[in-house]
Amino acid sequence: MVDARAVIRELQEMREDGHLSDALLRYAARTLYRVDERYDWVGVYLLDDEGAELWLHNYFGAPTEHSRIPVGQGVCGTAVAHGANQNVPDVNEFEGYLSCNPGVNSELVVLIRAGNEIYGQFDIDSHRPAAFENQDEVAIQMIADKLAEQIARERR
Ligand code: SME
């Protein structure tokens, strides 16, 4: 399990050193990918200005054809449409699931948001069935909230 507090401390140091959200988002995705062997693919999608599509910002793991995902489609687009994180224990049971890789069995999407404003999300795939626990979501949400602070500052 990722040590969210340690990641947040590092993100804060990066901010103090002048790094922008691009660098922070990459650092966070890379760290999640490296620290937990259940996380077989970790990506960040950002919502476009119109709030219509998610654009792939960066990822670690196998290449994906889903560089853009319309809001409302797949697990990723559903999270935005409903304004709610998605923990999907069996992707084969998810209607409208967008497959990246046949080896994936479960998926967790955690929104990067400030209140009602959604900036994007972490999308994590696992080859294991039902890989994600509530603790994963809580830890990743803490990291996402830290990233949202920086994104909000840049968009002011
Ligand atoms: N499975 C996602 C698409 C993105 S890939 O997992 C990288 C979905 O259903 O939205």
PDB file of C-alpha atoms and ligand atoms in Angstrom:
ATOM      1  CA  MET A   1       0.000   0.000   0.000  1.00  0.00           C
ATOM      2  CA  VAL A   2       1.323   3.417  -0.926  1.00  0.00           C
ATOM      3  CA  ASP A   3       2.413   5.706   1.925  1.00  0.00           C
ATOM      4  CA  ALA A   4       0.181   8.630   0.968  1.00  0.00           C
ATOM      5  CA  ARG A   5       1.665  10.960   3.584  1.00  0.00           C
ATOM      6  CA  ALA A   6       5.179  10.419   2.237  1.00  0.00           C
ATOM      7  CA  VAL A   7       4.006  11.089  -1.320  1.00  0.00           C
ATOM      8  CA  ILE A   8       2.192  14.247  -0.195  1.00  0.00           C
ATOM      9  CA  ARG A   9       5.324  15.477   1.593  1.00  0.00           C
ATOM     10  CA  GLU A  10       7.344  14.948  -1.593  1.00  0.00           C
ATOM     11  CA  LEU A  11       4.683  16.706  -3.690  1.00  0.00           C
ATOM     12  CA  GLN A  12       4.749  19.659  -1.301  1.00  0.00           C
ATOM     13  CA  GLU A  13       8.549  19.845  -1.558  1.00  0.00           C
ATOM     14  CA  MET A  14       8.288  19.773  -5.333  1.00  0.00           C
ATOM     15  CA  ARG A  15       5.806  22.658  -5.196  1.00  0.00           C
ATOM     16  CA  GLU A  16       8.117  24.639  -2.950  1.00  0.00           C
ATOM     17  CA  ASP A  17      10.924  24.017  -5.442  1.00  0.00           C
ATOM     18  CA  GLY A  18       8.737  25.489  -8.189  1.00  0.00           C
ATOM     19  CA  HIS A  19       7.557  22.369 -10.009  1.00  0.00           C
ATOM     20  CA  LEU A  20       4.231  22.705 -11.804  1.00  0.00           C
ATOM     21  CA  SER A  21       1.306  20.290 -11.888  1.00  0.00           C
ATOM     22  CA  ASP A  22       2.657  18.436 -14.963  1.00  0.00           C
ATOM     23  CA  ALA A  23       5.683  17.285 -12.990  1.00  0.00           C
ATOM     24  CA  LEU A  24       3.631  16.535  -9.883  1.00  0.00           C
ATOM     25  CA  LEU A  25       1.125  14.412 -11.826  1.00  0.00           C
ATOM     26  CA  ARG A  26       3.929  12.393 -13.411  1.00  0.00           C
ATOM     27  CA  TYR A  27       5.710  11.910 -10.109  1.00  0.00           C
ATOM     28  CA  ALA A  28       2.511  10.709  -8.422  1.00  0.00           C
ATOM     29  CA  ALA A  29       1.590   8.245 -11.199  1.00  0.00           C
ATOM     30  CA  ARG A  30       5.127   6.850 -11.355  1.00  0.00           C
ATOM     31  CA  THR A  31       5.256   6.406  -7.586  1.00  0.00           C
ATOM     32  CA  LEU A  32       1.932   4.563  -7.462  1.00  0.00           C
ATOM     33  CA  TYR A  33       3.020   2.312 -10.320  1.00  0.00           C
ATOM     34  CA  ARG A  34       6.320   1.476  -8.630  1.00  0.00           C
ATOM     35  CA  VAL A  35       5.232   0.948  -5.040  1.00  0.00           C
ATOM     36  CA  ASP A  36       2.351  -1.483  -5.412  1.00  0.00           C
ATOM     37  CA  GLU A  37       2.585  -4.629  -7.492  1.00  0.00           C
ATOM     38  CA  ARG A  38      -1.203  -4.843  -7.730  1.00  0.00           C
ATOM     39  CA  TYR A  39      -1.147  -1.650  -9.802  1.00  0.00           C
ATOM     40  CA  ASP A  40      -0.357  -2.979 -13.286  1.00  0.00           C
ATOM     41  CA  TRP A  41      -1.260   0.230 -15.116  1.00  0.00           C
ATOM     42  CA  VAL A  42      -1.445   3.721 -13.647  1.00  0.00           C
ATOM     43  CA  GLY A  43      -2.513   6.742 -15.648  1.00  0.00           C
ATOM     44  CA  VAL A  44      -3.738  10.284 -15.198  1.00  0.00           C
ATOM     45  CA  TYR A  45      -6.537  11.653 -17.352  1.00  0.00           C
ATOM     46  CA  LEU A  46      -7.389  15.368 -17.340  1.00  0.00           C
ATOM     47  CA  LEU A  47     -10.779  16.786 -18.250  1.00  0.00           C
ATOM     48  CA  ASP A  48     -10.747  19.150 -21.246  1.00  0.00           C
ATOM     49  CA  ASP A  49     -11.917  22.764 -20.939  1.00  0.00           C
ATOM     50  CA  GLU A  50     -15.400  21.941 -22.207  1.00  0.00           C
ATOM     51  CA  GLY A  51     -15.778  19.163 -19.645  1.00  0.00           C
ATOM     52  CA  ALA A  52     -16.601  16.788 -22.508  1.00  0.00           C
ATOM     53  CA  GLU A  53     -13.592  14.494 -22.785  1.00  0.00           C
ATOM     54  CA  LEU A  54     -10.811  13.042 -20.657  1.00  0.00           C
ATOM     55  CA  TRP A  55      -7.361  13.333 -22.200  1.00  0.00           C
ATOM     56  CA  LEU A  56      -4.562  10.997 -21.192  1.00  0.00           C
ATOM     57  CA  HIS A  57      -1.900  13.121 -19.476  1.00  0.00           C
ATOM     58  CA  ASN A  58       0.641  10.431 -18.576  1.00  0.00           C
ATOM     59  CA  TYR A  59       0.750   6.740 -17.782  1.00  0.00           C
ATOM     60  CA  PHE A  60       2.971   3.852 -16.667  1.00  0.00           C
ATOM     61  CA  GLY A  61       2.341   0.349 -17.992  1.00  0.00           C
ATOM     62  CA  ALA A  62       1.346  -1.013 -21.388  1.00  0.00           C
ATOM     63  CA  PRO A  63       0.383   1.429 -24.161  1.00  0.00           C
ATOM     64  CA  THR A  64      -3.333   2.134 -24.484  1.00  0.00           C
ATOM     65  CA  GLU A  65      -5.493   3.183 -27.405  1.00  0.00           C
ATOM     66  CA  HIS A  66      -7.709   5.200 -25.024  1.00  0.00           C
ATOM     67  CA  SER A  67      -5.943   8.546 -25.226  1.00  0.00           C
ATOM     68  CA  ARG A  68      -9.305  10.350 -25.121  1.00  0.00           C
ATOM     69  CA  ILE A  69     -12.443   9.165 -23.366  1.00  0.00           C
ATOM     70  CA  PRO A  70     -15.805  10.966 -23.668  1.00  0.00           C
ATOM     71  CA  VAL A  71     -17.480  11.808 -20.352  1.00  0.00           C
ATOM     72  CA  GLY A  72     -20.093   9.138 -19.663  1.00  0.00           C
ATOM     73  CA  GLN A  73     -18.141   6.351 -21.385  1.00  0.00           C
ATOM     74  CA  GLY A  74     -16.218   3.540 -19.746  1.00  0.00           C
ATOM     75  CA  VAL A  75     -15.249   3.451 -16.094  1.00  0.00           C
ATOM     76  CA  CYS A  76     -13.294   6.682 -16.502  1.00  0.00           C
ATOM     77  CA  GLY A  77     -16.062   8.679 -18.142  1.00  0.00           C
ATOM     78  CA  THR A  78     -18.649   7.306 -15.713  1.00  0.00           C
ATOM     79  CA  ALA A  79     -16.625   8.602 -12.741  1.00  0.00           C
ATOM     80  CA  VAL A  80     -16.819  12.132 -14.167  1.00  0.00           C
ATOM     81  CA  ALA A  81     -20.464  11.877 -15.223  1.00  0.00           C
ATOM     82  CA  HIS A  82     -21.479  10.740 -11.714  1.00  0.00           C
ATOM     83  CA  GLY A  83     -18.915  12.841  -9.851  1.00  0.00           C
ATOM     84  CA  ALA A  84     -17.897   9.694  -7.975  1.00  0.00           C
ATOM     85  CA  ASN A  85     -14.860   7.433  -7.702  1.00  0.00           C
ATOM     86  CA  GLN A  86     -15.298   3.981  -9.234  1.00  0.00           C
ATOM     87  CA  ASN A  87     -13.973   0.767  -7.699  1.00  0.00           C
ATOM     88  CA  VAL A  88     -14.788  -2.009 -10.168  1.00  0.00           C
ATOM     89  CA  PRO A  89     -13.945  -5.494  -8.826  1.00  0.00           C
ATOM     90  CA  ASP A  90     -14.709  -7.205 -12.155  1.00  0.00           C
ATOM     91  CA  VAL A  91     -14.406  -5.087 -15.285  1.00  0.00           C
ATOM     92  CA  ASN A  92     -16.207  -7.744 -17.330  1.00  0.00           C
ATOM     93  CA  GLU A  93     -19.365  -6.964 -15.366  1.00  0.00           C
ATOM     94  CA  PHE A  94     -19.143  -3.209 -16.041  1.00  0.00           C
ATOM     95  CA  GLU A  95     -21.465  -2.162 -18.831  1.00  0.00           C
ATOM     96  CA  GLY A  96     -19.619  -0.081 -21.412  1.00  0.00           C
ATOM     97  CA  TYR A  97     -16.183  -0.991 -20.068  1.00  0.00           C
ATOM     98  CA  LEU A  98     -13.399   0.186 -22.388  1.00  0.00           C
ATOM     99  CA  SER A  99     -10.756  -2.510 -22.508  1.00  0.00           C
ATOM    100  CA  CYS A 100      -7.106  -1.518 -22.746  1.00  0.00           C
ATOM    101  CA  ASN A 101      -5.611  -4.922 -22.228  1.00  0.00           C
ATOM    102  CA  PRO A 102      -7.281  -8.344 -21.958  1.00  0.00           C
ATOM    103  CA  GLY A 103      -5.248  -9.148 -18.835  1.00  0.00           C
ATOM    104  CA  VAL A 104      -7.023  -6.494 -16.752  1.00  0.00           C
ATOM    105  CA  ASN A 105      -9.606  -7.720 -14.252  1.00  0.00           C
ATOM    106  CA  SER A 106     -10.259  -4.822 -11.891  1.00  0.00           C
ATOM    107  CA  GLU A 107     -10.039  -1.052 -12.049  1.00  0.00           C
ATOM    108  CA  LEU A 108     -10.037   1.905  -9.671  1.00  0.00           C
ATOM    109  CA  VAL A 109     -10.736   5.492 -10.710  1.00  0.00           C
ATOM    110  CA  VAL A 110     -10.139   8.290  -8.192  1.00  0.00           C
ATOM    111  CA  LEU A 111     -11.134  11.822  -9.114  1.00  0.00           C
ATOM    112  CA  ILE A 112      -8.778  14.786  -8.870  1.00  0.00           C
ATOM    113  CA  ARG A 113     -11.148  17.558  -7.831  1.00  0.00           C
ATOM    114  CA  ALA A 114     -11.651  20.701  -5.791  1.00  0.00           C
ATOM    115  CA  GLY A 115     -15.214  20.560  -4.473  1.00  0.00           C
ATOM    116  CA  ASN A 116     -17.557  20.306  -7.443  1.00  0.00           C
ATOM    117  CA  GLU A 117     -14.836  21.117  -9.946  1.00  0.00           C
ATOM    118  CA  ILE A 118     -13.337  17.975 -11.491  1.00  0.00           C
ATOM    119  CA  TYR A 119      -9.864  18.373 -12.985  1.00  0.00           C
ATOM    120  CA  GLY A 120      -9.256  14.740 -13.889  1.00  0.00           C
ATOM    121  CA  GLN A 121      -8.534  11.378 -12.348  1.00  0.00           C
ATOM    122  CA  PHE A 122      -6.157   8.593 -11.533  1.00  0.00           C
ATOM    123  CA  ASP A 123      -7.036   5.441 -13.446  1.00  0.00           C
ATOM    124  CA  ILE A 124      -5.489   2.234 -12.085  1.00  0.00           C
ATOM    125  CA  ASP A 125      -5.851  -1.230 -13.623  1.00  0.00           C
ATOM    126  CA  SER A 126      -4.966  -4.550 -12.032  1.00  0.00           C
ATOM    127  CA  HIS A 127      -4.630  -8.008 -13.488  1.00  0.00           C
ATOM    128  CA  ARG A 128      -5.948  -9.357 -10.199  1.00  0.00           C
ATOM    129  CA  PRO A 129      -9.679  -9.660  -9.685  1.00  0.00           C
ATOM    130  CA  ALA A 130     -11.061  -7.302  -7.000  1.00  0.00           C
ATOM    131  CA  ALA A 131      -7.579  -5.884  -6.388  1.00  0.00           C
ATOM    132  CA  PHE A 132      -8.647  -2.611  -4.780  1.00  0.00           C
ATOM    133  CA  GLU A 133      -9.749  -2.033  -1.212  1.00  0.00           C
ATOM    134  CA  ASN A 134     -11.248   1.015   0.381  1.00  0.00           C
ATOM    135  CA  GLN A 135      -7.788   1.830   1.779  1.00  0.00           C
ATOM    136  CA  ASP A 136      -6.419   2.138  -1.769  1.00  0.00           C
ATOM    137  CA  GLU A 137      -9.117   4.637  -2.619  1.00  0.00           C
ATOM    138  CA  VAL A 138      -8.534   6.630   0.592  1.00  0.00           C
ATOM    139  CA  ALA A 139      -4.749   6.815   0.054  1.00  0.00           C
ATOM    140  CA  ILE A 140      -5.029   7.770  -3.603  1.00  0.00           C
ATOM    141  CA  GLN A 141      -7.718  10.344  -2.819  1.00  0.00           C
ATOM    142  CA  MET A 142      -5.340  12.019  -0.351  1.00  0.00           C
ATOM    143  CA  ILE A 143      -2.714  12.248  -3.107  1.00  0.00           C
ATOM    144  CA  ALA A 144      -5.303  13.452  -5.627  1.00  0.00           C
ATOM    145  CA  ASP A 145      -6.432  16.199  -3.235  1.00  0.00           C
ATOM    146  CA  LYS A 146      -2.845  17.430  -2.911  1.00  0.00           C
ATOM    147  CA  LEU A 147      -2.500  17.560  -6.698  1.00  0.00           C
ATOM    148  CA  ALA A 148      -5.800  19.442  -6.956  1.00  0.00           C
ATOM    149  CA  GLU A 149      -4.316  22.215  -4.772  1.00  0.00           C
ATOM    150  CA  GLN A 150      -1.599  22.840  -7.339  1.00  0.00           C
ATOM    151  CA  ILE A 151      -3.900  22.547 -10.367  1.00  0.00           C
ATOM    152  CA  ALA A 152      -6.346  25.022  -8.761  1.00  0.00           C
ATOM    153  CA  ARG A 153      -3.532  27.478  -8.158  1.00  0.00           C
ATOM    154  CA  GLU A 154      -2.373  27.293 -11.793  1.00  0.00           C
ATOM    155  CA  ARG A 155      -5.890  27.795 -13.141  1.00  0.00           C
ATOM    156  CA  ARG A 156      -6.682  30.900 -11.104  1.00  0.00           C
TER     157      ARG A 156
HETATM  158  N1  SME B   1     -10.779   0.936 -18.782  1.00  0.00           N
HETATM  159  C1  SME B   1     -11.005   2.342 -18.907  1.00  0.00           C
HETATM  160  C2  SME B   1     -10.316   2.918 -20.123  1.00  0.00           C
HETATM  161  C3  SME B   1      -8.937   3.365 -19.864  1.00  0.00           C
HETATM  162  S1  SME B   1      -7.827   2.088 -19.820  1.00  0.00           S
HETATM  163  O1  SME B   1      -8.101   1.272 -18.611  1.00  0.00           O
HETATM  164  C4  SME B   1      -6.292   2.645 -19.756  1.00  0.00           C
HETATM  165  C5  SME B   1     -12.482   2.646 -18.937  1.00  0.00           C
HETATM  166  O2  SME B   1     -13.306   1.730 -19.035  1.00  0.00           O
HETATM  167  O3  SME B   1     -12.826   3.825 -18.886  1.00  0.00           O
END
